[in-house]
Coordinates of C-alpha atoms in Angstrom, one line a residue:
Chain C
X1 CA 103.6 -30.8 97.8
X2 CA 102.9 -28.8 94.8
X3 CA 101.3 -32.0 93.6
X4 CA 98.1 -31.5 95.6
X5 CA 97.3 -28.5 93.3
X6 CA 96.3 -31.1 90.8
X7 CA 92.5 -31.2 91.3
X8 CA 90.1 -31.9 88.5
X9 CA 86.4 -32.6 88.9
X10 CA 84.4 -33.6 85.9
X11 CA 80.9 -32.3 85.7
X12 CA 78.3 -34.7 84.3
X13 CA 74.9 -33.2 83.9
X14 CA 72.6 -35.8 82.3
X15 CA 69.3 -35.0 80.5
X16 CA 66.6 -36.7 78.9
X17 CA 66.3 -40.5 79.2
X18 CA 69.9 -40.6 80.6
X19 CA 68.8 -38.6 83.5
X20 CA 66.5 -41.3 85.0
X21 CA 63.1 -40.5 86.6
X22 CA 63.8 -38.4 89.7
X23 CA 65.8 -35.2 90.3
X24 CA 69.1 -35.7 92.2
X25 CA 72.7 -34.8 92.3
X26 CA 75.9 -35.8 94.0
X27 CA 79.7 -35.8 93.8
X28 CA 82.3 -38.6 93.9
X29 CA 86.0 -37.6 94.8
X30 CA 89.1 -39.8 94.3
X31 CA 92.5 -39.2 95.7
X32 CA 95.2 -40.9 93.7
X33 CA 98.5 -41.6 95.4
X34 CA 102.2 -42.0 94.3
X35 CA 101.9 -45.7 94.7
X36 CA 98.8 -46.0 92.6
X37 CA 96.3 -46.4 95.2
X38 CA 93.0 -44.7 95.1
X39 CA 90.9 -43.4 98.1
X40 CA 87.4 -42.2 97.5
X41 CA 84.4 -40.5 99.2
X42 CA 81.1 -39.2 98.0
X43 CA 78.1 -37.2 99.0
X44 CA 74.7 -37.5 97.4
X45 CA 71.8 -35.2 97.9
X46 CA 68.9 -37.0 99.5
X47 CA 66.1 -34.7 98.3
X48 CA 63.5 -37.3 98.7
X49 CA 64.4 -37.9 102.3
X50 CA 64.5 -34.1 103.1
X51 CA 63.3 -33.2 106.5
X52 CA 63.6 -29.8 108.3
X53 CA 66.9 -30.9 109.9
X54 CA 68.5 -32.0 106.6
X55 CA 67.2 -29.0 104.5
X56 CA 70.4 -27.2 105.3
X57 CA 72.4 -30.0 103.9
X58 CA 70.9 -29.9 100.4
X59 CA 72.5 -26.9 99.0
X60 CA 74.9 -28.1 96.3
X61 CA 77.9 -26.3 97.7
X62 CA 77.3 -28.3 101.1
X63 CA 77.2 -31.5 99.2
X64 CA 80.6 -30.6 97.6
X65 CA 82.1 -29.5 100.9
X66 CA 80.9 -32.6 102.7
X67 CA 82.4 -34.9 100.0
X68 CA 85.8 -33.0 100.3
X69 CA 85.8 -33.3 104.0
X70 CA 84.9 -36.9 103.8
X71 CA 87.8 -37.5 101.3
X72 CA 90.2 -35.8 103.5
X73 CA 89.2 -37.9 106.4
X74 CA 89.6 -41.0 104.5
X75 CA 93.1 -40.0 103.4
X76 CA 93.9 -39.1 107.0
X77 CA 93.0 -42.5 108.2
X78 CA 95.5 -44.2 105.9
X79 CA 95.5 -47.5 104.3
X80 CA 95.7 -48.7 100.7
X81 CA 91.9 -48.5 100.3
X82 CA 89.1 -46.4 101.9
X83 CA 86.6 -47.8 104.4
X84 CA 84.1 -48.9 101.8
X85 CA 86.7 -51.2 100.2
X86 CA 88.2 -52.8 103.2
X87 CA 85.8 -55.7 103.3
X88 CA 86.3 -56.7 99.7
X89 CA 90.0 -56.5 99.9
X90 CA 90.2 -58.7 103.0
X91 CA 87.8 -61.2 101.4
X92 CA 90.1 -61.4 98.3
X93 CA 93.1 -61.8 100.5
X94 CA 91.4 -64.7 102.3
X95 CA 90.5 -66.4 98.9
X96 CA 94.0 -65.8 97.7
X97 CA 96.7 -68.5 97.1
X98 CA 98.1 -70.4 100.0
X99 CA 101.0 -68.0 100.7
X100 CA 101.3 -64.6 102.4
X101 CA 98.6 -62.1 101.3
X102 CA 99.1 -58.7 103.1
X103 CA 97.4 -55.4 103.1
X104 CA 97.8 -52.1 105.1
X105 CA 94.5 -50.5 106.2
X106 CA 93.4 -47.5 108.4
X107 CA 91.1 -48.2 111.3
X108 CA 88.8 -51.0 110.5
X109 CA 85.2 -50.3 109.5
X110 CA 82.7 -52.5 111.2
X111 CA 82.1 -54.3 107.8
X112 CA 85.8 -55.2 107.7
X113 CA 85.7 -56.6 111.1
X114 CA 82.8 -58.7 110.3
X115 CA 84.6 -59.9 107.1
X116 CA 87.5 -61.2 109.3
X117 CA 84.9 -63.3 111.2
X118 CA 83.3 -64.6 108.0
X119 CA 86.5 -65.7 106.3
X120 CA 87.3 -67.6 109.4
X121 CA 84.0 -69.4 109.4
X122 CA 83.8 -70.1 105.8
X123 CA 87.4 -70.6 104.6
X124 CA 89.2 -71.2 107.8
X125 CA 91.5 -68.3 107.2
X126 CA 92.8 -66.5 110.3
X127 CA 94.4 -63.0 109.7
X128 CA 97.2 -61.7 111.7
X129 CA 96.3 -58.1 112.7
X130 CA 99.1 -55.8 113.7
X131 CA 98.3 -52.2 114.5
X132 CA 101.4 -49.9 114.0
X133 CA 101.7 -47.2 116.3
X134 CA 104.0 -45.0 114.2
X135 CA 101.8 -45.0 111.1
X136 CA 98.5 -45.4 112.9
X137 CA 97.6 -48.0 110.4
X138 CA 96.9 -51.7 110.7
X139 CA 99.0 -54.3 108.9
X140 CA 96.9 -57.4 108.1
X141 CA 98.2 -60.6 106.7
X142 CA 97.0 -64.2 106.1
X143 CA 97.7 -67.4 104.4
X144 CA 95.0 -67.6 101.7
X145 CA 92.6 -70.5 101.3
X146 CA 93.7 -71.1 97.8
X147 CA 90.1 -70.7 96.3
X148 CA 90.0 -72.2 92.7
X149 CA 87.3 -71.5 90.2
X150 CA 85.5 -74.7 90.0
X151 CA 83.0 -73.5 87.4
X152 CA 85.4 -72.3 84.7
X153 CA 85.5 -74.4 81.6
X154 CA 88.5 -76.8 81.6
X155 CA 90.7 -75.4 78.8
Chain B
X1 CA 75.7 -76.3 107.6
X2 CA 76.8 -72.9 108.9
X3 CA 74.0 -71.1 111.0
X4 CA 73.6 -67.4 111.4
X5 CA 71.0 -65.1 113.0
X6 CA 69.6 -61.8 111.9
X7 CA 69.6 -59.9 108.8
X8 CA 73.0 -58.1 109.1
X9 CA 75.8 -59.0 106.7
X10 CA 73.3 -60.8 104.6
X11 CA 75.2 -60.3 101.4
X12 CA 78.6 -61.4 102.5
X13 CA 77.1 -64.5 104.0
X14 CA 75.6 -65.3 100.7
X15 CA 78.9 -64.6 98.8
X16 CA 81.0 -66.7 101.2
X17 CA 78.6 -69.6 101.1
X18 CA 78.7 -69.6 97.3
X19 CA 82.4 -69.2 97.0
X20 CA 83.2 -71.8 99.6
X21 CA 80.5 -74.2 98.6
X22 CA 79.1 -74.4 102.2
X23 CA 75.4 -74.3 102.7
X24 CA 74.0 -71.8 105.2
X25 CA 70.9 -71.2 107.3
X26 CA 69.9 -67.8 108.5
X27 CA 67.2 -67.4 111.2
X28 CA 65.5 -64.7 113.1
X29 CA 65.5 -62.3 110.2
X30 CA 64.0 -59.2 111.7
X31 CA 61.7 -61.4 113.8
X32 CA 61.1 -58.7 116.3
X33 CA 60.4 -56.0 113.8
X34 CA 57.0 -54.5 112.9
X35 CA 57.7 -55.6 109.4
X36 CA 59.4 -59.1 109.9
X37 CA 61.4 -61.1 107.4
X38 CA 63.4 -60.4 104.3
X39 CA 63.2 -57.0 102.6
X40 CA 62.4 -56.6 98.9
X41 CA 66.0 -55.8 98.0
X42 CA 67.3 -58.9 99.9
X43 CA 64.8 -61.0 97.9
X44 CA 65.9 -59.2 94.8
X45 CA 69.6 -60.1 95.5
X46 CA 68.6 -63.8 95.9
X47 CA 66.9 -63.7 92.5
X48 CA 70.1 -62.1 91.0
X49 CA 72.2 -64.9 92.5
X50 CA 69.9 -67.3 91.0
X51 CA 70.3 -65.8 87.6
X52 CA 74.2 -66.0 87.8
X53 CA 74.4 -69.5 89.3
X54 CA 73.1 -72.8 88.4
X55 CA 71.6 -75.3 90.8
X56 CA 71.4 -73.3 94.0
X57 CA 68.5 -74.1 96.3
X58 CA 66.8 -71.4 98.2
X59 CA 64.1 -72.0 100.9
X60 CA 62.4 -69.3 102.7
X61 CA 59.7 -69.8 105.4
X62 CA 56.3 -68.2 105.3
X63 CA 57.1 -65.1 107.3
X64 CA 60.6 -64.6 105.5
X65 CA 62.3 -64.8 108.9
X66 CA 64.2 -67.9 108.0
X67 CA 66.3 -68.9 104.9
X68 CA 68.3 -71.9 103.9
X69 CA 70.7 -71.5 101.0
X70 CA 72.6 -74.3 99.2
X71 CA 75.0 -72.8 96.7
X72 CA 75.2 -74.0 93.0
X73 CA 77.9 -73.3 90.4
X74 CA 78.6 -69.8 89.2
X75 CA 77.8 -69.6 85.6
X76 CA 78.1 -65.8 84.8
X77 CA 77.4 -64.9 81.2
X78 CA 74.7 -62.6 80.0
X79 CA 72.2 -61.3 82.7
X80 CA 69.7 -58.6 83.1
X81 CA 68.2 -57.5 86.5
X82 CA 66.0 -54.8 87.8
X83 CA 67.4 -54.0 91.2
X84 CA 64.4 -52.1 92.3
X85 CA 64.6 -48.7 94.1
X86 CA 64.9 -49.6 97.8
X87 CA 68.7 -49.9 97.5
X88 CA 71.0 -48.7 94.8
X89 CA 72.7 -50.7 92.1
X90 CA 75.8 -50.4 94.3
X91 CA 74.2 -52.8 96.9
X92 CA 74.1 -55.6 94.3
X93 CA 77.5 -54.9 92.6
X94 CA 79.7 -56.1 95.4
X95 CA 78.2 -59.7 95.6
X96 CA 77.8 -59.7 91.8
X97 CA 81.5 -58.7 91.1
X98 CA 83.0 -61.0 93.8
X99 CA 81.0 -64.0 92.5
X100 CA 81.5 -63.3 88.8
X101 CA 85.3 -63.6 89.1
X102 CA 84.8 -67.3 89.9
X103 CA 82.3 -68.1 87.2
X104 CA 82.1 -70.3 84.1
X105 CA 81.9 -67.4 81.7
X106 CA 82.7 -63.7 82.0
X107 CA 79.8 -61.7 83.2
X108 CA 78.0 -59.2 81.0
X109 CA 75.2 -57.7 83.1
X110 CA 72.6 -55.0 82.6
X111 CA 71.4 -53.6 85.9
X112 CA 68.7 -51.1 86.3
X113 CA 67.7 -48.9 89.3
X114 CA 69.2 -46.1 91.3
X115 CA 72.8 -45.3 90.3
X116 CA 73.9 -43.4 93.5
X117 CA 72.0 -42.9 96.9
X118 CA 74.7 -42.2 99.3
X119 CA 74.1 -45.5 101.2
X120 CA 76.1 -48.0 99.1
X121 CA 78.9 -46.8 96.8
X122 CA 77.6 -45.1 93.7
X123 CA 78.4 -46.2 90.2
X124 CA 81.4 -43.8 89.9
X125 CA 83.1 -45.3 92.8
X126 CA 82.9 -48.8 91.3
X127 CA 84.0 -47.5 87.8
X128 CA 86.9 -45.4 88.9
X129 CA 88.1 -47.1 92.1
X130 CA 86.9 -50.7 92.5
X131 CA 87.4 -51.9 89.0
X132 CA 91.0 -50.6 88.7
X133 CA 91.6 -52.1 92.1
X134 CA 90.4 -55.5 90.7
X135 CA 92.6 -55.2 87.6
X136 CA 95.6 -54.5 89.9
X137 CA 94.8 -57.4 92.2
X138 CA 93.9 -60.0 89.5
X139 CA 96.5 -58.9 87.0
X140 CA 93.7 -59.0 84.4
X141 CA 93.9 -55.8 82.3
X142 CA 91.0 -56.4 79.9
X143 CA 87.6 -57.5 80.8
X144 CA 86.6 -55.2 83.7
X145 CA 84.1 -52.6 82.5
X146 CA 81.4 -50.6 84.0
X147 CA 79.4 -48.4 81.6
X148 CA 76.8 -45.9 83.0
X149 CA 74.1 -45.9 80.3
X150 CA 71.7 -43.7 82.3
X151 CA 71.8 -42.3 85.9
X152 CA 68.8 -42.7 88.2
X153 CA 68.3 -40.8 91.5
X154 CA 66.0 -42.1 94.2
X155 CA 63.0 -42.5 94.7
X156 CA 62.3 -43.6 91.1
X157 CA 65.6 -44.5 89.8
X158 CA 65.5 -45.1 86.0
X159 CA 69.4 -45.6 85.9
X160 CA 71.1 -48.4 83.8
X161 CA 74.6 -49.7 83.9
X162 CA 76.4 -52.5 81.9
X163 CA 78.9 -54.3 83.9
X164 CA 81.5 -56.8 82.6
X165 CA 83.7 -59.0 84.7
X166 CA 86.3 -61.4 83.5
X167 CA 86.7 -65.0 85.0
X168 CA 90.1 -66.2 86.6
X169 CA 91.2 -69.6 87.7
X170 CA 92.5 -68.3 91.0
X171 CA 93.8 -65.1 92.6
X172 CA 97.4 -64.2 92.5
X173 CA 99.1 -63.3 95.8
X174 CA 98.1 -59.9 97.2
X175 CA 100.6 -57.4 98.7
X176 CA 99.3 -53.9 99.0
X177 CA 101.1 -52.3 101.9
X178 CA 102.3 -48.9 100.6
X179 CA 99.7 -46.1 100.6
X180 CA 102.1 -43.6 99.0
X181 CA 101.0 -40.0 99.2
X182 CA 98.2 -38.2 97.5
X183 CA 99.4 -36.8 94.2
X184 CA 96.2 -35.7 92.7
X185 CA 92.5 -35.5 93.1
X186 CA 89.9 -36.4 90.5
X187 CA 86.1 -36.7 90.8
X188 CA 82.7 -36.5 89.1
X189 CA 80.0 -34.0 90.0
X190 CA 76.6 -35.5 88.5
X191 CA 73.2 -34.1 88.4
X192 CA 69.9 -35.2 86.9
X193 CA 66.8 -33.4 86.3
X194 CA 68.0 -30.3 88.2
X195 CA 69.7 -27.1 87.3
X196 CA 72.9 -27.8 85.4
X197 CA 74.4 -25.3 87.8
X198 CA 74.2 -27.9 90.5
X199 CA 77.2 -29.8 89.4
X200 CA 79.3 -26.6 89.2
X201 CA 78.1 -25.6 92.6
X202 CA 79.1 -28.8 94.1
X203 CA 82.5 -28.5 92.5
X204 CA 82.9 -25.0 94.1
X205 CA 82.0 -26.4 97.4
X206 CA 84.5 -29.2 97.1
X207 CA 87.3 -26.9 95.8
X208 CA 86.7 -24.6 98.7
X209 CA 87.8 -27.2 101.0
X210 CA 90.5 -28.9 98.9
X211 CA 92.2 -25.5 97.9
X212 CA 92.5 -24.7 101.5
X213 CA 94.4 -27.9 102.0
X214 CA 96.6 -27.4 99.1
X215 CA 97.5 -23.9 100.5
X216 CA 98.3 -25.5 103.9
X217 CA 100.7 -28.0 102.3
X218 CA 102.3 -25.5 100.0
X219 CA 103.1 -23.2 102.8
X220 CA 103.9 -25.7 105.4
X221 CA 107.4 -25.4 106.7
X222 CA 107.6 -29.2 107.1
X223 CA 108.0 -29.5 103.3
X224 CA 111.1 -27.6 102.7
X225 CA 111.6 -29.0 99.2
X226 CA 108.2 -27.5 98.0
X227 CA 108.5 -25.7 94.8
X228 CA 105.6 -23.4 93.6

């Protein structure tokens, strides 16, 4: 596992017009896997929302720590995408061709659960959802609705 | 016509309606709230959808608590939009990207507002994770691009991104079932209008956690083939 020592975080300090109108900072982390998947987590300082409770959170080191912990948690949960991307991925599966579309995810975020409902209501697509005990992940598959681009110019 | 209640999942209902061609009606939008009806950012999203489609019909009642949406055709093309500051640009990117894939012309959008606010995925997530995922899924190598022209923090924003999305005829089959194992970690620590040290300090904080993990893995007896 020497591979995990490969950590590089780019620092991007903007100034002038490219820095916008308010002070702020944050960090986005991405774990890349051997199968080409990418899992991300981020933490952003909410200086404008600062209250006495959150003041402790606003030290940059804490923001960095928080993002790293969130990333490790996303990796631990498993799946080919992180929680924030589950909904989009399931929607694309449902709109895919009329054959098997399959993905492996970690525990489903509420947004992903709602996506399963929406694709049934709008596209008539029913996912098969199979939790796998050994890997603690969920295997989802469906027959896509075969959505075609009706707007694209006919070549 | 599909009927829904409440303000939740507003974006996905609009996307699904547009992509399936099925009109929708949403009622009881925050009707019990002190401040009932659609929020500014939801209205802003509707305006953005109007810009990238042709022929959609949107009807909103006086109090903004009821909406009827009949989708039109997705046109794509060149678009400029001020996303406001209540939600970050990331809130608008998911519906915009999903719709644009099925448009008439590739999207070339300039979006202004807040680039990262911790609520919706920040621009770096879209650029380094979402767009590569779409390249993989669609099989289209060229055409996906997100350029961060300027960053903008809440509350005032001032950020700007340029988003390009290609069009496709239909999606190829998706099979993504192997997570693999983490081989490396990359990231961006960004800062605006604060001490440049902020970025370095965030990196220190992150490394503190990540290095500890590396050590655990390196020294763990469950990985007998480890070389270091």
